[in-house]
Amino acid sequence: MSVLAPLAARYAEWLGLPAEETALPEASPEQVQAMPVILHMEKSAPPARTPLLEAAATAALAVCLDERAEPGGEWHEAVHAWVSGHIRKVSRRARGLHWRVAQEFPGVTVTVGGAEARALVPGRVVDVPKEIARLQIQGSDLPPDEPPPAPDDLPVLLLNPEVAMTVGKASAQVGHGTMILASLLSEEELASWRERGYACAVRTPSVALWKQLHPGDDPEGAWRSRRVVAVRDAGFTEVEPGTVTVLAQFR
């Protein structure tokens, strides 16, 4: 069973999968867990926004589906504990020496179009190494870019066109999207995606397309007919609780 099975049980209860609770209690502050996502953002040569988000989305999923996260693997206990709770991510920016130091901690680095992001193995926030904790969370933003149309054969993560998010916030949300999407796929579909290195496209759709794809009150129908799932934010930062930040579509 995939380490992502708890996500499918919570976010797609219509599948009839076993889940003790679909609404999880809030953890005590000292037990809050999160996945650090490190964005490589050199001041002199910052990356483009879209490829950086795509790298972050792929990296978060790659950690979860790495062989080291499988039962018996060195990451399994940490990843399983995190996925079984709230899948929080904390995005931080790094440059120069700090980026190189981040490579020394367990995780996966992904490069897309020259942009780099590294997702680390999740754990308790209070246990984040000082080398990672010192990296800035605020100020991680980039100007909008104009990517080409998304390839038809890649899963696509659509950012809410009516909600402003910094690149740090958006990187966490698209990471949620790839994880939830992967949790619902068949073994064959997941294997096919794995062969492509879990590559994905991140785009901002028109308001009309967003409304057309939005699951609304029928998440099961949206998945079965359009292969779309929604990422609904808890509202800890930047957006109101319950805001749908991303629509993830498997194509």
mmCIF file of C-alpha atoms in Angstrom:
data_model
loop_
_atom_site.group_PDB
_atom_site.id
_atom_site.type_symbol
_atom_site.label_atom_id
_atom_site.label_comp_id
_atom_site.label_asym_id
_atom_site.label_seq_id
_atom_site.Cartn_x
_atom_site.Cartn_y
_atom_site.Cartn_z
ATOM 1 C CA MET A 1 0.000 0.000 0.000
ATOM 2 C CA SER A 2 1.276 3.437 -0.922
ATOM 3 C CA VAL A 3 2.437 5.717 1.860
ATOM 4 C CA LEU A 4 -0.093 8.177 0.404
ATOM 5 C CA ALA A 5 -3.086 5.920 1.151
ATOM 6 C CA PRO A 6 -4.198 8.026 4.154
ATOM 7 C CA LEU A 7 -4.622 10.999 1.813
ATOM 8 C CA ALA A 8 -6.950 9.086 -0.488
ATOM 9 C CA ALA A 9 -8.975 7.946 2.518
ATOM 10 C CA ARG A 10 -9.389 11.514 3.773
ATOM 11 C CA TYR A 11 -9.732 13.516 0.580
ATOM 12 C CA ALA A 12 -11.732 11.008 -1.469
ATOM 13 C CA GLU A 13 -13.975 9.275 1.014
ATOM 14 C CA TRP A 14 -16.266 8.230 -1.868
ATOM 15 C CA LEU A 15 -13.677 5.548 -2.687
ATOM 16 C CA GLY A 16 -14.783 3.683 0.407
ATOM 17 C CA LEU A 17 -11.256 3.317 1.749
ATOM 18 C CA PRO A 18 -10.745 2.725 5.474
ATOM 19 C CA ALA A 19 -10.153 5.914 7.441
ATOM 20 C CA GLU A 20 -10.512 6.353 11.172
ATOM 21 C CA GLU A 21 -11.179 10.054 10.777
ATOM 22 C CA THR A 22 -11.538 12.325 7.781
ATOM 23 C CA ALA A 23 -11.423 15.451 9.956
ATOM 24 C CA LEU A 24 -8.206 15.404 11.974
ATOM 25 C CA PRO A 25 -7.807 17.046 15.380
ATOM 26 C CA GLU A 26 -5.317 19.869 15.652
ATOM 27 C CA ALA A 27 -1.955 18.722 17.004
ATOM 28 C CA SER A 28 -0.392 20.360 20.028
ATOM 29 C CA PRO A 29 2.245 22.948 19.057
ATOM 30 C CA GLU A 30 5.161 20.711 19.965
ATOM 31 C CA GLN A 31 3.783 17.886 17.811
ATOM 32 C CA VAL A 32 3.056 19.871 14.637
ATOM 33 C CA GLN A 33 4.798 18.277 11.668
ATOM 34 C CA ALA A 34 5.702 19.807 8.330
ATOM 35 C CA MET A 35 7.757 19.179 5.215
ATOM 36 C CA PRO A 36 10.401 21.854 4.592
ATOM 37 C CA VAL A 37 10.491 22.918 0.945
ATOM 38 C CA ILE A 38 13.633 24.848 0.035
ATOM 39 C CA LEU A 39 13.436 27.160 -2.975
ATOM 40 C CA HIS A 40 16.722 28.078 -4.641
ATOM 41 C CA MET A 41 16.442 31.839 -5.224
ATOM 42 C CA GLU A 42 19.745 33.516 -5.961
ATOM 43 C CA LYS A 43 19.463 37.290 -5.663
ATOM 44 C CA SER A 44 21.557 37.979 -8.753
ATOM 45 C CA ALA A 45 19.817 35.401 -10.971
ATOM 46 C CA PRO A 46 16.389 34.472 -9.619
ATOM 47 C CA PRO A 47 14.531 31.615 -11.298
ATOM 48 C CA ALA A 48 11.304 32.008 -13.238
ATOM 49 C CA ARG A 49 8.201 31.536 -11.112
ATOM 50 C CA THR A 50 6.492 28.709 -13.047
ATOM 51 C CA PRO A 51 9.423 26.265 -13.317
ATOM 52 C CA LEU A 52 10.230 26.851 -9.634
ATOM 53 C CA LEU A 53 6.670 25.897 -8.684
ATOM 54 C CA GLU A 54 6.851 22.846 -10.928
ATOM 55 C CA ALA A 55 10.119 21.782 -9.301
ATOM 56 C CA ALA A 56 8.598 22.189 -5.822
ATOM 57 C CA ALA A 57 5.468 20.239 -6.752
ATOM 58 C CA THR A 58 7.515 17.343 -8.121
ATOM 59 C CA ALA A 59 10.010 17.344 -5.242
ATOM 60 C CA ALA A 60 7.312 17.060 -2.567
ATOM 61 C CA LEU A 61 5.790 14.030 -4.269
ATOM 62 C CA ALA A 62 9.183 12.480 -5.023
ATOM 63 C CA VAL A 63 10.043 12.401 -1.317
ATOM 64 C CA CYS A 64 6.798 10.581 -0.518
ATOM 65 C CA LEU A 65 7.213 7.994 -3.284
ATOM 66 C CA ASP A 66 10.958 7.497 -2.903
ATOM 67 C CA GLU A 67 11.946 3.905 -2.158
ATOM 68 C CA ARG A 68 13.329 5.138 1.161
ATOM 69 C CA ALA A 69 9.764 6.122 2.154
ATOM 70 C CA GLU A 70 8.450 2.606 1.544
ATOM 71 C CA PRO A 71 7.882 0.219 4.494
ATOM 72 C CA GLY A 72 11.260 -0.745 5.887
ATOM 73 C CA GLY A 73 12.930 2.300 4.356
ATOM 74 C CA GLU A 74 14.811 4.869 6.408
ATOM 75 C CA TRP A 75 12.258 7.603 5.659
ATOM 76 C CA HIS A 76 9.105 5.540 6.063
ATOM 77 C CA GLU A 77 8.279 6.275 9.670
ATOM 78 C CA ALA A 78 8.686 10.036 9.247
ATOM 79 C CA VAL A 79 6.757 10.259 5.975
ATOM 80 C CA HIS A 80 3.972 7.957 7.154
ATOM 81 C CA ALA A 81 3.483 9.896 10.389
ATOM 82 C CA TRP A 82 3.284 13.176 8.484
ATOM 83 C CA VAL A 83 0.953 11.962 5.729
ATOM 84 C CA SER A 84 -1.339 10.461 8.346
ATOM 85 C CA GLY A 85 -1.888 13.941 9.808
ATOM 86 C CA HIS A 86 -2.147 17.414 8.304
ATOM 87 C CA ILE A 87 0.146 17.659 5.279
ATOM 88 C CA ARG A 88 1.692 20.996 6.152
ATOM 89 C CA LYS A 89 4.633 22.341 4.215
ATOM 90 C CA VAL A 90 6.882 25.274 5.082
ATOM 91 C CA SER A 91 8.600 26.873 2.105
ATOM 92 C CA ARG A 92 11.873 28.690 2.658
ATOM 93 C CA ARG A 93 14.242 30.413 0.269
ATOM 94 C CA ALA A 94 17.963 29.779 0.112
ATOM 95 C CA ARG A 95 20.907 31.051 -1.895
ATOM 96 C CA GLY A 96 24.640 30.489 -2.101
ATOM 97 C CA LEU A 97 26.144 28.518 0.745
ATOM 98 C CA HIS A 98 22.776 28.066 2.459
ATOM 99 C CA TRP A 99 21.402 26.298 -0.619
ATOM 100 C CA ARG A 100 24.423 24.000 -0.742
ATOM 101 C CA VAL A 101 24.076 23.207 2.963
ATOM 102 C CA ALA A 102 20.411 22.285 2.444
ATOM 103 C CA GLN A 103 21.551 19.475 0.130
ATOM 104 C CA GLU A 104 23.120 17.731 3.116
ATOM 105 C CA PHE A 105 19.744 16.996 4.736
ATOM 106 C CA PRO A 106 17.599 14.017 3.664
ATOM 107 C CA GLY A 107 15.338 14.903 0.765
ATOM 108 C CA VAL A 108 15.014 15.214 -2.997
ATOM 109 C CA THR A 109 16.124 18.081 -5.245
ATOM 110 C CA VAL A 110 14.327 18.638 -8.535
ATOM 111 C CA THR A 111 15.413 20.942 -11.370
ATOM 112 C CA VAL A 112 12.956 22.266 -13.951
ATOM 113 C CA GLY A 113 14.086 24.728 -16.604
ATOM 114 C CA GLY A 114 17.029 25.813 -14.480
ATOM 115 C CA ALA A 115 14.882 26.349 -11.352
ATOM 116 C CA GLU A 116 15.651 24.199 -8.320
ATOM 117 C CA ALA A 117 13.637 23.143 -5.294
ATOM 118 C CA ARG A 118 14.460 20.621 -2.584
ATOM 119 C CA ALA A 119 11.814 18.937 -0.443
ATOM 120 C CA LEU A 120 13.128 17.522 2.815
ATOM 121 C CA VAL A 121 11.874 14.557 4.781
ATOM 122 C CA PRO A 122 9.094 15.884 7.043
ATOM 123 C CA GLY A 123 9.267 15.982 10.809
ATOM 124 C CA ARG A 124 8.248 17.979 13.857
ATOM 125 C CA VAL A 125 8.601 21.710 13.337
ATOM 126 C CA VAL A 126 10.327 22.050 16.691
ATOM 127 C CA ASP A 127 13.013 19.629 15.483
ATOM 128 C CA VAL A 128 13.910 21.463 12.253
ATOM 129 C CA PRO A 129 17.716 21.731 12.069
ATOM 130 C CA LYS A 130 19.045 25.211 12.779
ATOM 131 C CA GLU A 131 20.625 25.337 9.319
ATOM 132 C CA ILE A 132 17.131 25.039 7.816
ATOM 133 C CA ALA A 133 15.249 27.045 10.444
ATOM 134 C CA ARG A 134 17.436 30.094 9.749
ATOM 135 C CA LEU A 135 16.311 30.225 6.121
ATOM 136 C CA GLN A 136 13.795 32.960 5.466
ATOM 137 C CA ILE A 137 10.125 32.177 4.963
ATOM 138 C CA GLN A 138 9.028 35.724 4.189
ATOM 139 C CA GLY A 139 10.021 37.488 1.006
ATOM 140 C CA SER A 140 9.941 34.389 -1.162
ATOM 141 C CA ASP A 141 8.164 35.873 -4.149
ATOM 142 C CA LEU A 142 8.824 36.241 -7.863
ATOM 143 C CA PRO A 143 7.118 38.247 -10.593
ATOM 144 C CA PRO A 144 4.546 36.518 -12.812
ATOM 145 C CA ASP A 145 5.881 34.877 -15.946
ATOM 146 C CA GLU A 146 4.214 33.762 -19.167
ATOM 147 C CA PRO A 147 4.748 30.026 -19.652
ATOM 148 C CA PRO A 148 3.629 28.305 -22.852
ATOM 149 C CA PRO A 149 0.471 26.173 -22.872
ATOM 150 C CA ALA A 150 0.780 23.149 -20.610
ATOM 151 C CA PRO A 151 1.717 19.880 -22.372
ATOM 152 C CA ASP A 152 -1.346 17.699 -22.909
ATOM 153 C CA ASP A 153 0.346 14.621 -21.497
ATOM 154 C CA LEU A 154 1.356 16.000 -18.088
ATOM 155 C CA PRO A 155 -0.694 16.371 -14.921
ATOM 156 C CA VAL A 156 -1.526 20.035 -14.487
ATOM 157 C CA LEU A 157 -1.843 22.102 -11.319
ATOM 158 C CA LEU A 158 -4.044 25.136 -11.788
ATOM 159 C CA LEU A 159 -3.596 28.059 -9.406
ATOM 160 C CA ASN A 160 -6.732 29.896 -8.326
ATOM 161 C CA PRO A 161 -6.823 32.929 -10.669
ATOM 162 C CA GLU A 162 -8.764 34.974 -8.117
ATOM 163 C CA VAL A 163 -6.445 34.425 -5.140
ATOM 164 C CA ALA A 164 -3.021 36.068 -4.823
ATOM 165 C CA MET A 165 -0.298 33.841 -3.363
ATOM 166 C CA THR A 166 3.433 34.354 -2.937
ATOM 167 C CA VAL A 167 5.662 31.801 -4.610
ATOM 168 C CA GLY A 168 6.343 30.324 -1.174
ATOM 169 C CA LYS A 169 2.646 29.783 -0.483
ATOM 170 C CA ALA A 170 1.963 28.541 -3.999
ATOM 171 C CA SER A 171 4.858 26.057 -3.836
ATOM 172 C CA ALA A 172 3.315 24.421 -0.778
ATOM 173 C CA GLN A 173 -0.115 24.296 -2.403
ATOM 174 C CA VAL A 174 1.048 22.669 -5.640
ATOM 175 C CA GLY A 175 2.952 20.132 -3.522
ATOM 176 C CA HIS A 176 -0.310 19.277 -1.793
ATOM 177 C CA GLY A 177 -1.865 18.922 -5.235
ATOM 178 C CA THR A 178 0.620 16.374 -6.602
ATOM 179 C CA MET A 179 0.357 14.316 -3.425
ATOM 180 C CA ILE A 180 -3.447 14.168 -3.383
ATOM 181 C CA LEU A 181 -3.504 13.442 -7.107
ATOM 182 C CA ALA A 182 -0.991 10.609 -6.801
ATOM 183 C CA SER A 183 -2.912 9.070 -3.910
ATOM 184 C CA LEU A 184 -5.930 8.507 -6.200
ATOM 185 C CA LEU A 185 -4.142 6.993 -9.188
ATOM 186 C CA SER A 186 -4.047 3.334 -10.127
ATOM 187 C CA GLU A 187 -0.756 1.468 -9.868
ATOM 188 C CA GLU A 188 -0.416 1.601 -13.649
ATOM 189 C CA GLU A 189 -1.024 5.345 -13.802
ATOM 190 C CA LEU A 190 1.391 6.001 -10.966
ATOM 191 C CA ALA A 191 4.060 3.837 -12.619
ATOM 192 C CA SER A 192 3.633 5.787 -15.860
ATOM 193 C CA TRP A 193 4.009 9.081 -13.996
ATOM 194 C CA ARG A 194 7.056 7.752 -12.164
ATOM 195 C CA GLU A 195 8.729 7.012 -15.511
ATOM 196 C CA ARG A 196 8.473 10.725 -16.255
ATOM 197 C CA GLY A 197 9.998 11.678 -12.921
ATOM 198 C CA TYR A 198 6.628 12.942 -11.615
ATOM 199 C CA ALA A 199 6.881 15.897 -13.978
ATOM 200 C CA CYS A 200 3.921 18.267 -13.914
ATOM 201 C CA ALA A 201 2.778 21.616 -15.284
ATOM 202 C CA VAL A 202 1.715 24.592 -13.175
ATOM 203 C CA ARG A 203 -0.504 27.198 -14.803
ATOM 204 C CA THR A 204 -2.960 29.944 -13.896
ATOM 205 C CA PRO A 205 -6.192 29.370 -15.852
ATOM 206 C CA SER A 206 -8.833 31.847 -16.886
ATOM 207 C CA VAL A 207 -11.621 32.383 -14.390
ATOM 208 C CA ALA A 208 -13.992 30.677 -16.810
ATOM 209 C CA LEU A 209 -11.853 27.527 -17.042
ATOM 210 C CA TRP A 210 -11.363 27.479 -13.277
ATOM 211 C CA LYS A 211 -15.128 27.514 -12.748
ATOM 212 C CA GLN A 212 -15.634 24.871 -15.420
ATOM 213 C CA LEU A 213 -13.191 22.447 -13.783
ATOM 214 C CA HIS A 214 -14.023 23.233 -10.139
ATOM 215 C CA PRO A 215 -15.542 20.220 -8.325
ATOM 216 C CA GLY A 216 -18.109 22.374 -6.532
ATOM 217 C CA ASP A 217 -20.378 20.135 -4.458
ATOM 218 C CA ASP A 218 -19.541 17.000 -6.447
ATOM 219 C CA PRO A 219 -15.904 16.032 -5.815
ATOM 220 C CA GLU A 220 -16.567 12.427 -6.815
ATOM 221 C CA GLY A 221 -18.080 13.459 -10.122
ATOM 222 C CA ALA A 222 -15.223 15.874 -10.802
ATOM 223 C CA TRP A 223 -12.692 13.110 -10.278
ATOM 224 C CA ARG A 224 -14.510 10.463 -12.264
ATOM 225 C CA SER A 225 -15.463 12.705 -15.203
ATOM 226 C CA ARG A 226 -12.670 15.318 -15.307
ATOM 227 C CA ARG A 227 -9.928 13.701 -13.201
ATOM 228 C CA VAL A 228 -9.802 16.814 -11.050
ATOM 229 C CA VAL A 229 -9.251 17.207 -7.313
ATOM 230 C CA ALA A 230 -9.224 20.401 -5.287
ATOM 231 C CA VAL A 231 -6.681 21.562 -2.721
ATOM 232 C CA ARG A 232 -8.525 23.343 0.067
ATOM 233 C CA ASP A 233 -6.306 25.409 2.367
ATOM 234 C CA ALA A 234 -6.495 25.387 6.152
ATOM 235 C CA GLY A 235 -5.962 29.129 6.182
ATOM 236 C CA PHE A 236 -2.903 29.376 8.431
ATOM 237 C CA THR A 237 -1.204 31.890 6.090
ATOM 238 C CA GLU A 238 -2.156 34.295 3.297
ATOM 239 C CA VAL A 239 -5.623 32.954 2.422
ATOM 240 C CA GLU A 240 -8.929 32.441 4.203
ATOM 241 C CA PRO A 241 -9.662 28.981 5.687
ATOM 242 C CA GLY A 242 -11.383 26.723 3.176
ATOM 243 C CA THR A 243 -10.052 28.542 0.113
ATOM 244 C CA VAL A 244 -9.513 26.276 -2.879
ATOM 245 C CA THR A 245 -6.006 27.236 -3.931
ATOM 246 C CA VAL A 246 -5.232 24.621 -6.580
ATOM 247 C CA LEU A 247 -7.096 22.290 -8.906
ATOM 248 C CA ALA A 248 -4.985 19.248 -9.789
ATOM 249 C CA GLN A 249 -5.905 17.350 -12.956
ATOM 250 C CA PHE A 250 -4.442 14.066 -14.162
ATOM 251 C CA ARG A 251 -4.183 13.924 -17.952
#
